[in-house]
PDB file of C-alpha atoms in Angstrom:
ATOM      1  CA  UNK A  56      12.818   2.104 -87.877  1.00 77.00           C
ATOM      2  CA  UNK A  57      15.107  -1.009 -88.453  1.00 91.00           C
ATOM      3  CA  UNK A  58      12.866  -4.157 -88.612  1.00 96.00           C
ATOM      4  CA  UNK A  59      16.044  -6.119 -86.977  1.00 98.00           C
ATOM      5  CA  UNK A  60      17.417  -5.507 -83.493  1.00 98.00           C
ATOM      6  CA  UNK A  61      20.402  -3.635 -83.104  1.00 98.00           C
ATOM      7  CA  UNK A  62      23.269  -6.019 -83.182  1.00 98.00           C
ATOM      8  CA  UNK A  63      26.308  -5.948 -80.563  1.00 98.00           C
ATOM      9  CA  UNK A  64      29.214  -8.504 -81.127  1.00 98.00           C
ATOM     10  CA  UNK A  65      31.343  -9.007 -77.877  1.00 98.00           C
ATOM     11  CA  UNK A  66      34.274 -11.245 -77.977  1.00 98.00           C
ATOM     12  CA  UNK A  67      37.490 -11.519 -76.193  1.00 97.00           C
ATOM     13  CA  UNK A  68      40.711 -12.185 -77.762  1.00 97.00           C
ATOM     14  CA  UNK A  69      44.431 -12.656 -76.816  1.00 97.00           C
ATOM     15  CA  UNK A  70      46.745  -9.955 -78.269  1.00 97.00           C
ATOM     16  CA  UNK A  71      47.580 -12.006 -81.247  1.00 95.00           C
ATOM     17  CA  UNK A  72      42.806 -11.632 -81.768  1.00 93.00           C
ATOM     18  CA  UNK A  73      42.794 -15.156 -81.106  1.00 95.00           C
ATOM     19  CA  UNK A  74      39.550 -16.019 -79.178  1.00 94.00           C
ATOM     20  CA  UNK A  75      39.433 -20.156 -78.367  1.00 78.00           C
ATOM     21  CA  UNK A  76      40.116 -19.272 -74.004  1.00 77.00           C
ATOM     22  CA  UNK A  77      39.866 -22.763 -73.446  1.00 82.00           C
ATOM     23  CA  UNK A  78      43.226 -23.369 -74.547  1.00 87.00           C
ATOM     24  CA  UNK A  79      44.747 -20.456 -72.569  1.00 93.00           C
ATOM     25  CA  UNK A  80      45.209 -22.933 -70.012  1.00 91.00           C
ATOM     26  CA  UNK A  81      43.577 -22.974 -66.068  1.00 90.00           C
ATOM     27  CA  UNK A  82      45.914 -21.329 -64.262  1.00 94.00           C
ATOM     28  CA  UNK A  83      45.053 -18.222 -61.493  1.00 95.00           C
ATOM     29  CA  UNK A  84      46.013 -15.612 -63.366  1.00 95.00           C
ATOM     30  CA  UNK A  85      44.683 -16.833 -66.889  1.00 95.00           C
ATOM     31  CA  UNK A  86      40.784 -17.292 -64.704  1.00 94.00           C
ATOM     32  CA  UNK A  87      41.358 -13.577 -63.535  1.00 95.00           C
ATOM     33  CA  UNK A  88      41.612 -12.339 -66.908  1.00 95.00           C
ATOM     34  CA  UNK A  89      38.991 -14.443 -68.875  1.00 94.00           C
ATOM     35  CA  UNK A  90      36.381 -13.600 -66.077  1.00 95.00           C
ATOM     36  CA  UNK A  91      36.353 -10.203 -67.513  1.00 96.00           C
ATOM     37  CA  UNK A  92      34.389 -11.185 -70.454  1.00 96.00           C
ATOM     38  CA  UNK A  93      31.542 -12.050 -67.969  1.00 94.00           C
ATOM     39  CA  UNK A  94      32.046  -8.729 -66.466  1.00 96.00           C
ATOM     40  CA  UNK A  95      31.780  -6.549 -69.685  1.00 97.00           C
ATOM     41  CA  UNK A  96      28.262  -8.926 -70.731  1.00 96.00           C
ATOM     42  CA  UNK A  97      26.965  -8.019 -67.616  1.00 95.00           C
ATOM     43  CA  UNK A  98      28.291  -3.977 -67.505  1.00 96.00           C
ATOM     44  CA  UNK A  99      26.853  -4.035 -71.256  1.00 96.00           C
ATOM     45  CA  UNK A 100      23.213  -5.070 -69.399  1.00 92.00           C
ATOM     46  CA  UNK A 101      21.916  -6.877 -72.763  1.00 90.00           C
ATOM     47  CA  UNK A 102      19.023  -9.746 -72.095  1.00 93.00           C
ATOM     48  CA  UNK A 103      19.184 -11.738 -75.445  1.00 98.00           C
ATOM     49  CA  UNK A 104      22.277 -13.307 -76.589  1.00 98.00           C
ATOM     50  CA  UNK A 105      23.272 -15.462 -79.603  1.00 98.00           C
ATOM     51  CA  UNK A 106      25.683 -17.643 -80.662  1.00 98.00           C
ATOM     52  CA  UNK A 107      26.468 -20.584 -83.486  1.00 97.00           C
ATOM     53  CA  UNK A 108      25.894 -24.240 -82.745  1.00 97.00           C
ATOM     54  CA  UNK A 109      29.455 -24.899 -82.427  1.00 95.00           C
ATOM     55  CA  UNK A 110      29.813 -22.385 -79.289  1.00 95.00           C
ATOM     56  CA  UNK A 111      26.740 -23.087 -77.481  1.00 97.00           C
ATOM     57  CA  UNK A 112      27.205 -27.057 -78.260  1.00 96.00           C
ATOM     58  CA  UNK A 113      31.079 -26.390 -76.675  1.00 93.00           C
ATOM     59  CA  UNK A 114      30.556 -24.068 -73.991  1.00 92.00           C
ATOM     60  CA  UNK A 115      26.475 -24.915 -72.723  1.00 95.00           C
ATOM     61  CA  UNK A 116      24.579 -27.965 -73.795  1.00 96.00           C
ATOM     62  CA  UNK A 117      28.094 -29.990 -73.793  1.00 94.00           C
ATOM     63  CA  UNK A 118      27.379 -31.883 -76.796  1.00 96.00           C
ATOM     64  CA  UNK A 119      24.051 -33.484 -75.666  1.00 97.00           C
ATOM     65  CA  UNK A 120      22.851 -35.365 -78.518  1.00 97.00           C
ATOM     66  CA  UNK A 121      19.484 -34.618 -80.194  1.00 97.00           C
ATOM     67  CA  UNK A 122      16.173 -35.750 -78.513  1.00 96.00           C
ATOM     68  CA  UNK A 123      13.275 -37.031 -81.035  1.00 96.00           C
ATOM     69  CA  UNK A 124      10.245 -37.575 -80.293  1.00 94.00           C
ATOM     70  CA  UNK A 125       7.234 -39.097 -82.852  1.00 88.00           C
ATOM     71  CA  UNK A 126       4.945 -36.717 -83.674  1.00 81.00           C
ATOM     72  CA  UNK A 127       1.199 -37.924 -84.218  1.00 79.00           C
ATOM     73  CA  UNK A 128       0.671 -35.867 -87.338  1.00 85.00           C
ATOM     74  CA  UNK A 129       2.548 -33.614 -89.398  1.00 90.00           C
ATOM     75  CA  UNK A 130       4.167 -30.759 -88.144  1.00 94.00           C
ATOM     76  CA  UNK A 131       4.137 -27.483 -90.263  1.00 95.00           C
ATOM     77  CA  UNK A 132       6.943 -24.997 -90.555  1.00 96.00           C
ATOM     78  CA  UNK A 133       5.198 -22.595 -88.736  1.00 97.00           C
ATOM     79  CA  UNK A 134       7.385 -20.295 -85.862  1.00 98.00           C
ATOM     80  CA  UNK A 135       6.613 -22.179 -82.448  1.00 98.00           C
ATOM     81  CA  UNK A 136       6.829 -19.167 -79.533  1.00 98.00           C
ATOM     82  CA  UNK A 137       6.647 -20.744 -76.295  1.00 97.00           C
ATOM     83  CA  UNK A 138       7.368 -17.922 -74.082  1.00 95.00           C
ATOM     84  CA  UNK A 139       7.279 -14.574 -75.818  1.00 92.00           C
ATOM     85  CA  UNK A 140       7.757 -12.349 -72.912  1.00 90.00           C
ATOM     86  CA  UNK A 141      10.900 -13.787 -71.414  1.00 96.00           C
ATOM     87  CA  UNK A 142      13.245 -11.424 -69.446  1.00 95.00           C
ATOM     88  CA  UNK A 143      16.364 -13.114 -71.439  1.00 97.00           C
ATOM     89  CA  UNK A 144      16.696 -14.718 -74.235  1.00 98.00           C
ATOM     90  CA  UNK A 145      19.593 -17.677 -74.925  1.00 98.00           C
ATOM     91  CA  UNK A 146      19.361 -17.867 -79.013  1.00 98.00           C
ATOM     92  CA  UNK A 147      20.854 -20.655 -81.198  1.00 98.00           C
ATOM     93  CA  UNK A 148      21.877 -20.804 -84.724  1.00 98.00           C
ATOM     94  CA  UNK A 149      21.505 -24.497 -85.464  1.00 98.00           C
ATOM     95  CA  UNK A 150      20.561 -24.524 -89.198  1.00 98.00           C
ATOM     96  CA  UNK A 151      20.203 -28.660 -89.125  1.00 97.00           C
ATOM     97  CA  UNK A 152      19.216 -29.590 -85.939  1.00 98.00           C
ATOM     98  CA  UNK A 153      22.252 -31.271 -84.118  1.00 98.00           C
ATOM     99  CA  UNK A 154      21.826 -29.300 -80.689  1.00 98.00           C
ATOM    100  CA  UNK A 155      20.241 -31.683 -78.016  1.00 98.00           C
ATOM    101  CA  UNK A 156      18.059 -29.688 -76.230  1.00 98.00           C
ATOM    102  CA  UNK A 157      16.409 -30.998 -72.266  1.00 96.00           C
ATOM    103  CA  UNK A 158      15.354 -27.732 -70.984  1.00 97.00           C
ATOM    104  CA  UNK A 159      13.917 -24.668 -72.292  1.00 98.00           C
ATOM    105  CA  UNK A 160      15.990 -22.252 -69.960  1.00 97.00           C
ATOM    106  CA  UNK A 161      19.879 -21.962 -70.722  1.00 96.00           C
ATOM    107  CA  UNK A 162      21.334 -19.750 -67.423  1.00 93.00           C
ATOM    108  CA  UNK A 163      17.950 -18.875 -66.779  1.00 95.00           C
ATOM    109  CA  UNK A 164      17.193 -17.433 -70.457  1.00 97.00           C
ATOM    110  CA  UNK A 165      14.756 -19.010 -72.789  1.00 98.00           C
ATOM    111  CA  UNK A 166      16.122 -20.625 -75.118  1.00 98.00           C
ATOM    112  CA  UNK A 167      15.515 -19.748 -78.785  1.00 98.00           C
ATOM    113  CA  UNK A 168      16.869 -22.041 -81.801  1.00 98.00           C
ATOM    114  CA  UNK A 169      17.141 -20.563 -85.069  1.00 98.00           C
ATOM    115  CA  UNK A 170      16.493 -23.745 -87.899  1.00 98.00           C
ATOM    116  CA  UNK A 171      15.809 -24.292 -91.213  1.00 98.00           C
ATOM    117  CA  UNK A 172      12.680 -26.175 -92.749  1.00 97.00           C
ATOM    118  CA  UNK A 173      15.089 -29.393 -93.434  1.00 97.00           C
ATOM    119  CA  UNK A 174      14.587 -30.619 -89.866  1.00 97.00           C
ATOM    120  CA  UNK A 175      13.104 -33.515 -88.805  1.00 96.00           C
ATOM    121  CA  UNK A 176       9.441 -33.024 -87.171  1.00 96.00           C
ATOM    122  CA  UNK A 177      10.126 -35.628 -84.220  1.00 96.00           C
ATOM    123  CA  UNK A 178      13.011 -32.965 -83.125  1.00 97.00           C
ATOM    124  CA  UNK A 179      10.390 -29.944 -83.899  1.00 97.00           C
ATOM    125  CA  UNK A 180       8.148 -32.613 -81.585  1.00 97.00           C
ATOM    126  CA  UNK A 181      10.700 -32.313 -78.436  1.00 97.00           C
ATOM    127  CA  UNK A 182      11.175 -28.813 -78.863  1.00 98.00           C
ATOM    128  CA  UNK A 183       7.622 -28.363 -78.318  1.00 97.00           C
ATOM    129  CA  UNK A 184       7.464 -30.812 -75.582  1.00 96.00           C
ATOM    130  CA  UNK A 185       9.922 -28.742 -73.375  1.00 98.00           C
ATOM    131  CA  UNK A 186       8.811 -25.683 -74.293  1.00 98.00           C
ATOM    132  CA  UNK A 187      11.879 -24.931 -76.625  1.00 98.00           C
ATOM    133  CA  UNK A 188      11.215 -22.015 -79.022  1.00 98.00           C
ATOM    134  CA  UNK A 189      12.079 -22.219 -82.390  1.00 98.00           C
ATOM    135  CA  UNK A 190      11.986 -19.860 -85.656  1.00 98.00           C
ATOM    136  CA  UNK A 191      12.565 -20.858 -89.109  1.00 98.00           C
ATOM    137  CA  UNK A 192      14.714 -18.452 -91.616  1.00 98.00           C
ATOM    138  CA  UNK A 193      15.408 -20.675 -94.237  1.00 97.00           C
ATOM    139  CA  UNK A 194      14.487 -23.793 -96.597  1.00 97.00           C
ATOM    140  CA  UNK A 195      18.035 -25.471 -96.335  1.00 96.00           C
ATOM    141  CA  UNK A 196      20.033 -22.389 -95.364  1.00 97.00           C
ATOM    142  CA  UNK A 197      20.212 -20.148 -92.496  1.00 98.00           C
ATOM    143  CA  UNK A 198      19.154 -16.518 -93.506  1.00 98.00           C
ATOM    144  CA  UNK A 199      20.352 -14.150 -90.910  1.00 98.00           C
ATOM    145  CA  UNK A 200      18.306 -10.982 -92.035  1.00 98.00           C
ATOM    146  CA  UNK A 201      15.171 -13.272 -91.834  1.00 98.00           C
ATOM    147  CA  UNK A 202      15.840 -14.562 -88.422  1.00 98.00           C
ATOM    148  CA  UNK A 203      16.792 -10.943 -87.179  1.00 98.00           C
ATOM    149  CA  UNK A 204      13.151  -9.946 -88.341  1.00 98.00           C
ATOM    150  CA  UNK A 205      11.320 -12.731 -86.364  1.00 98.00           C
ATOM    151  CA  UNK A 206      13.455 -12.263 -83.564  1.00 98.00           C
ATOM    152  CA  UNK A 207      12.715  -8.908 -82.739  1.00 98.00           C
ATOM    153  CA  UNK A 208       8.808  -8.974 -84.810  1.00 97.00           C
ATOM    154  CA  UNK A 209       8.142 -12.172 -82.586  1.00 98.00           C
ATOM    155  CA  UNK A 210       9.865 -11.447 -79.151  1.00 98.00           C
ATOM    156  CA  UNK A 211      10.356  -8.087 -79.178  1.00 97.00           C
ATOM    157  CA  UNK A 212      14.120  -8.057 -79.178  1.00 97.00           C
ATOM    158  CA  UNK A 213      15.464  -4.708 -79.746  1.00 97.00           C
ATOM    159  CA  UNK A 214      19.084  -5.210 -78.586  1.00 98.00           C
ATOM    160  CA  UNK A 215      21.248  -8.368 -79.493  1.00 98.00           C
ATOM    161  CA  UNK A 216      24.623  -9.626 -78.204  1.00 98.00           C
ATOM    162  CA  UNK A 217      26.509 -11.390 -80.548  1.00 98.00           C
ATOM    163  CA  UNK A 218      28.799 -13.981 -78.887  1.00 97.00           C
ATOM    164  CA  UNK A 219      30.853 -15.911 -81.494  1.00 94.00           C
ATOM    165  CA  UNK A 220      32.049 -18.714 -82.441  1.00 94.00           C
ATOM    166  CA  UNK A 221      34.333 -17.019 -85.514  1.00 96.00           C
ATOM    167  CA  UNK A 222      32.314 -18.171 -88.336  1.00 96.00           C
ATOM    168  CA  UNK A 223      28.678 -17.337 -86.889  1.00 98.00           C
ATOM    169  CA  UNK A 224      30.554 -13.495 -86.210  1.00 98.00           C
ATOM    170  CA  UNK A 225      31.321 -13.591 -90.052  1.00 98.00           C
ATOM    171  CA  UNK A 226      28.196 -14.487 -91.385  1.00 98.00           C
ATOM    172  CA  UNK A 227      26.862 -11.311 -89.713  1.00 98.00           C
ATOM    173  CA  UNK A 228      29.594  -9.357 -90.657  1.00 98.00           C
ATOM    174  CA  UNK A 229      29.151 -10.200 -94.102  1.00 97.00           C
ATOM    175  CA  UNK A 230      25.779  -9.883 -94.537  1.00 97.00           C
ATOM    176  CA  UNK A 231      26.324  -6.141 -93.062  1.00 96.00           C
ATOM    177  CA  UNK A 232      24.276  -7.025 -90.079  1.00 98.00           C
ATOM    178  CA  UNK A 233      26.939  -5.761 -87.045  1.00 98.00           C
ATOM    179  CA  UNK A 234      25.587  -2.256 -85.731  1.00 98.00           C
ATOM    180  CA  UNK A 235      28.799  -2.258 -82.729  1.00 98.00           C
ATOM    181  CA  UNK A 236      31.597  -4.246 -81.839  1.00 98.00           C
ATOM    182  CA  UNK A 237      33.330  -4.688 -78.227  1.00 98.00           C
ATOM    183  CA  UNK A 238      36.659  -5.939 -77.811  1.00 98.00           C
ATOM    184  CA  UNK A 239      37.599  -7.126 -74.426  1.00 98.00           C
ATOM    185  CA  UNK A 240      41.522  -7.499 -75.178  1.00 98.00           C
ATOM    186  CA  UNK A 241      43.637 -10.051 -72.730  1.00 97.00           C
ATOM    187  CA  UNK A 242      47.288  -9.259 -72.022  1.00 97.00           C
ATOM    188  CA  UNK A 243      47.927 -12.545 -73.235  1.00 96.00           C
ATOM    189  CA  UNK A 244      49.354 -14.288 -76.354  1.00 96.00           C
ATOM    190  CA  UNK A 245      48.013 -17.410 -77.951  1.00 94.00           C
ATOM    191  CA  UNK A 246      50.750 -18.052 -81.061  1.00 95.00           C
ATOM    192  CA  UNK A 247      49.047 -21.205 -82.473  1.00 93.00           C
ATOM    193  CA  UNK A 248      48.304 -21.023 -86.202  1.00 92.00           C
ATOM    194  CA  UNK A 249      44.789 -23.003 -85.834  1.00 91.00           C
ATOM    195  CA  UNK A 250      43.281 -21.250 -83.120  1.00 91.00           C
ATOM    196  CA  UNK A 251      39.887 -19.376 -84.613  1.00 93.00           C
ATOM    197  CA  UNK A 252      39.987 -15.412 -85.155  1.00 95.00           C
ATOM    198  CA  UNK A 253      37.012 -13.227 -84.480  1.00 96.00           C
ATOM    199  CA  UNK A 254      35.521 -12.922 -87.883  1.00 97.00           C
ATOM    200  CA  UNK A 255      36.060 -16.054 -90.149  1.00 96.00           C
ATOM    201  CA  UNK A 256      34.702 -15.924 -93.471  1.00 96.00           C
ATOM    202  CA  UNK A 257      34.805 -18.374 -96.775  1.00 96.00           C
ATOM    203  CA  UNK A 258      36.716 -16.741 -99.505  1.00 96.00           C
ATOM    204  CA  UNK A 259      33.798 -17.346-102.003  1.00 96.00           C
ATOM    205  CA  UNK A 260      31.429 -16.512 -99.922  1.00 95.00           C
ATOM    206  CA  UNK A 261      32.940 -12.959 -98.879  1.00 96.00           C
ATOM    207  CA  UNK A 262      30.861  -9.763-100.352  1.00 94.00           C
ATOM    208  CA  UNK A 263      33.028  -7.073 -99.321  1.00 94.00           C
ATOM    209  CA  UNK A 264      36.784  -6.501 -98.895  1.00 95.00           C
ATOM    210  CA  UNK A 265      36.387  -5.477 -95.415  1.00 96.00           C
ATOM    211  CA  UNK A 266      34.149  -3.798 -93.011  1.00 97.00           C
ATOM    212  CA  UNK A 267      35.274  -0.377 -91.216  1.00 97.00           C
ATOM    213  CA  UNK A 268      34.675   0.610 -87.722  1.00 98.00           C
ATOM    214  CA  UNK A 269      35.329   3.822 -85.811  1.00 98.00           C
ATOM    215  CA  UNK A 270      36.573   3.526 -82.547  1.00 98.00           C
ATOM    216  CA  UNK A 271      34.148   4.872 -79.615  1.00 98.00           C
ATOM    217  CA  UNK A 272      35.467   4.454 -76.076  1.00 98.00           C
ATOM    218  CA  UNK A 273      38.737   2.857 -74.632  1.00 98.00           C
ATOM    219  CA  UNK A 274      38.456   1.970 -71.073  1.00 98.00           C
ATOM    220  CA  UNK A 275      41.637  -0.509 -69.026  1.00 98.00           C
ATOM    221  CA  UNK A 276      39.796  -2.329 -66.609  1.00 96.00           C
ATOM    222  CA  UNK A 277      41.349  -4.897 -64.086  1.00 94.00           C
ATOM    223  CA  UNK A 278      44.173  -7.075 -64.612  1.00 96.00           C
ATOM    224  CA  UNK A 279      45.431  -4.719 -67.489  1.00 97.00           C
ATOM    225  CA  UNK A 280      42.205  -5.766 -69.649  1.00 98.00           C
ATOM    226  CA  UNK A 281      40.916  -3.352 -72.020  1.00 98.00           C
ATOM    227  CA  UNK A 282      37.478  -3.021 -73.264  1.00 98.00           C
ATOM    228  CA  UNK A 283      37.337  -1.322 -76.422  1.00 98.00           C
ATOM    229  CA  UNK A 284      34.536  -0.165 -78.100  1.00 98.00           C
ATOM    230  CA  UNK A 285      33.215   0.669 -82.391  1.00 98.00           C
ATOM    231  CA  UNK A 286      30.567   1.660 -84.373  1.00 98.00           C
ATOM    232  CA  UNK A 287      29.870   0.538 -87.546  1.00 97.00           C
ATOM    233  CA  UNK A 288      31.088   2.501 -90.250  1.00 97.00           C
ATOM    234  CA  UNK A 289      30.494   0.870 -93.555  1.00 95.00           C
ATOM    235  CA  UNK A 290      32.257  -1.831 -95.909  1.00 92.00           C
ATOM    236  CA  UNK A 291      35.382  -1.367 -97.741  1.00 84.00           C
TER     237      UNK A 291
END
C-alpha cells in the first residue's frame, strides 16, 4: 500500500493548454464555460484539495498579508493538527510563510499549510491561534513525497486533487508523484506568449524528458467542454 494518497491533477485550459481564466475576460459566454471546472471538482467528489501559494494567494486569501503573533517560548518544528477529522481539506504549499492566514476554514475546508522549518515561530504562533494546521516537509525546501506521507499518515487523506498553479503541477510531475490527470478543455483560445501552461518545470531542475499518460475516458459536456481523462503511465 502507497504511504501517499493517490494524486489527481485537474486543470482547465484554453485550446492553445493555457490555464490563467482570469484573463479570458468576464463576458456571458466565457462564465458559462469556466464554471465547468467547478462542475467536474464537484462530479469528481474529492474532499482534500491542494494548490501552490501563488494560486491560493490569487484566487482565495487575496493576498492577505501574514499575521504574527509573539510566542512566549520557543516553538518546535513539530506537525501542529488542529482538526484531524475534517470532512475537507483546503491544503497549501507555502514553503516560506507569505500566506496570511484569519481563519482556519477556506470554503468550508480546513485549511492545511504545507511549510518548511525556516519560518518564523510568531507566524507558527497565529497558525495555532486560529486553529490553522500546519505540516513541515522540509529544512529550507519543500519536499513533496514527505508532505504526501504526513498528509495522508496524519489526516487520513487517501485521495488528493491537485489544482495548479503551473509550477506547483510540475513539481509533482517531476518528482513522479501524479497517479491521474483531468483535462477540462474550453473551446476557447488564449494566444498570449506569457500566459502559464499546465506543467511548468525549471530546465535544471527537470529529471525526466517527459511523463506519459494513457488516455481513459472522453466525455463533451455543456457548452462544447470536454472533460478528458489519463492514467499515469510512466516517464519518458
Amino acid at each position: 500500500m502507497s504511504k501517499h494518497p493517490y494524486v489527481i491533477c485537474l486543470m482547465m485550459t484554453s485550446l492553445d493548454g493555457k490555464i490563467l481564466g482570469d484573463k479570458w475576460g468576464d463576458s456571458p459566454q466565457v462564465q458559462a464555460l469556466t464554471k465547468s471546472f467547478e462542475e467536474v471538482h464537484e462530479a469528481i467528489g474529492n474532499k482534500a484539495w491542494i494548490v501552490g501559494r501563488t494560486t491560493m494567494e490569487k484566487d482565495f486569501t487575496h493576498f492577505a498579508k501574514p499575521v504574527y503573533k509573539e510566542s512566549t517560548h520557543p516553538l518546535d518544528r513539530n506537525d501542529f493538527v488542529a482538526t484531524r477529522n475534517a470532512k475537507s481539506f483546503a491544503i497549501a504549499v507555502d514553503g516560506q510563510a507569505k500566506l496570511g492566514w484569519e481563519s482556519a476554514t477556506m470554503l468550508g475546508d480546513h485549511v492545511i499549510t504545507i511549510l518548511t522549518e525556516v519560518v518564523q515561530d510568531s507566524y507558527l504562533a497565529h497558525l495555532q491561534q486560529i486553529g490553522v494546521s500546519y505540516i513541515f516537509a522540509g529544512k529550507d525546501t519543500v519536499d513533496l513525497s514527505v508532505a504526501l506521507e504526513k498528509l495522508k499518515a496524519l489526516f487520513g487523506i487517501e485521495t488528493l486533487m491537485l489544482e495548479g498553479g503551473g509550477r506547483l503541477n510540475g513539481s509533482f510531475l517531476n518528482a513522479g508523484l501524479i497517479n491521474e490527470y483531468n483535462h477540462v478543455l474550453l473551446p476557447l483560445a488564449d494566444g498570449r506568449i506569457e500566459t502559464s501552461s499546465v506543467f511548468e518545470i525549471e530546465e535544471k531542475d527537470r529529471q525526466f524528458n517527459s511523463t506519459l499518460f494513457s488516455l481513459e475516458e472522453v466525455k463533451r459536456i455543456e457548452n462544447d467542454v470536454l472533460w478528458l481523462r489519463y492514467k499515469f503511465t510512466g516517464q519518458g
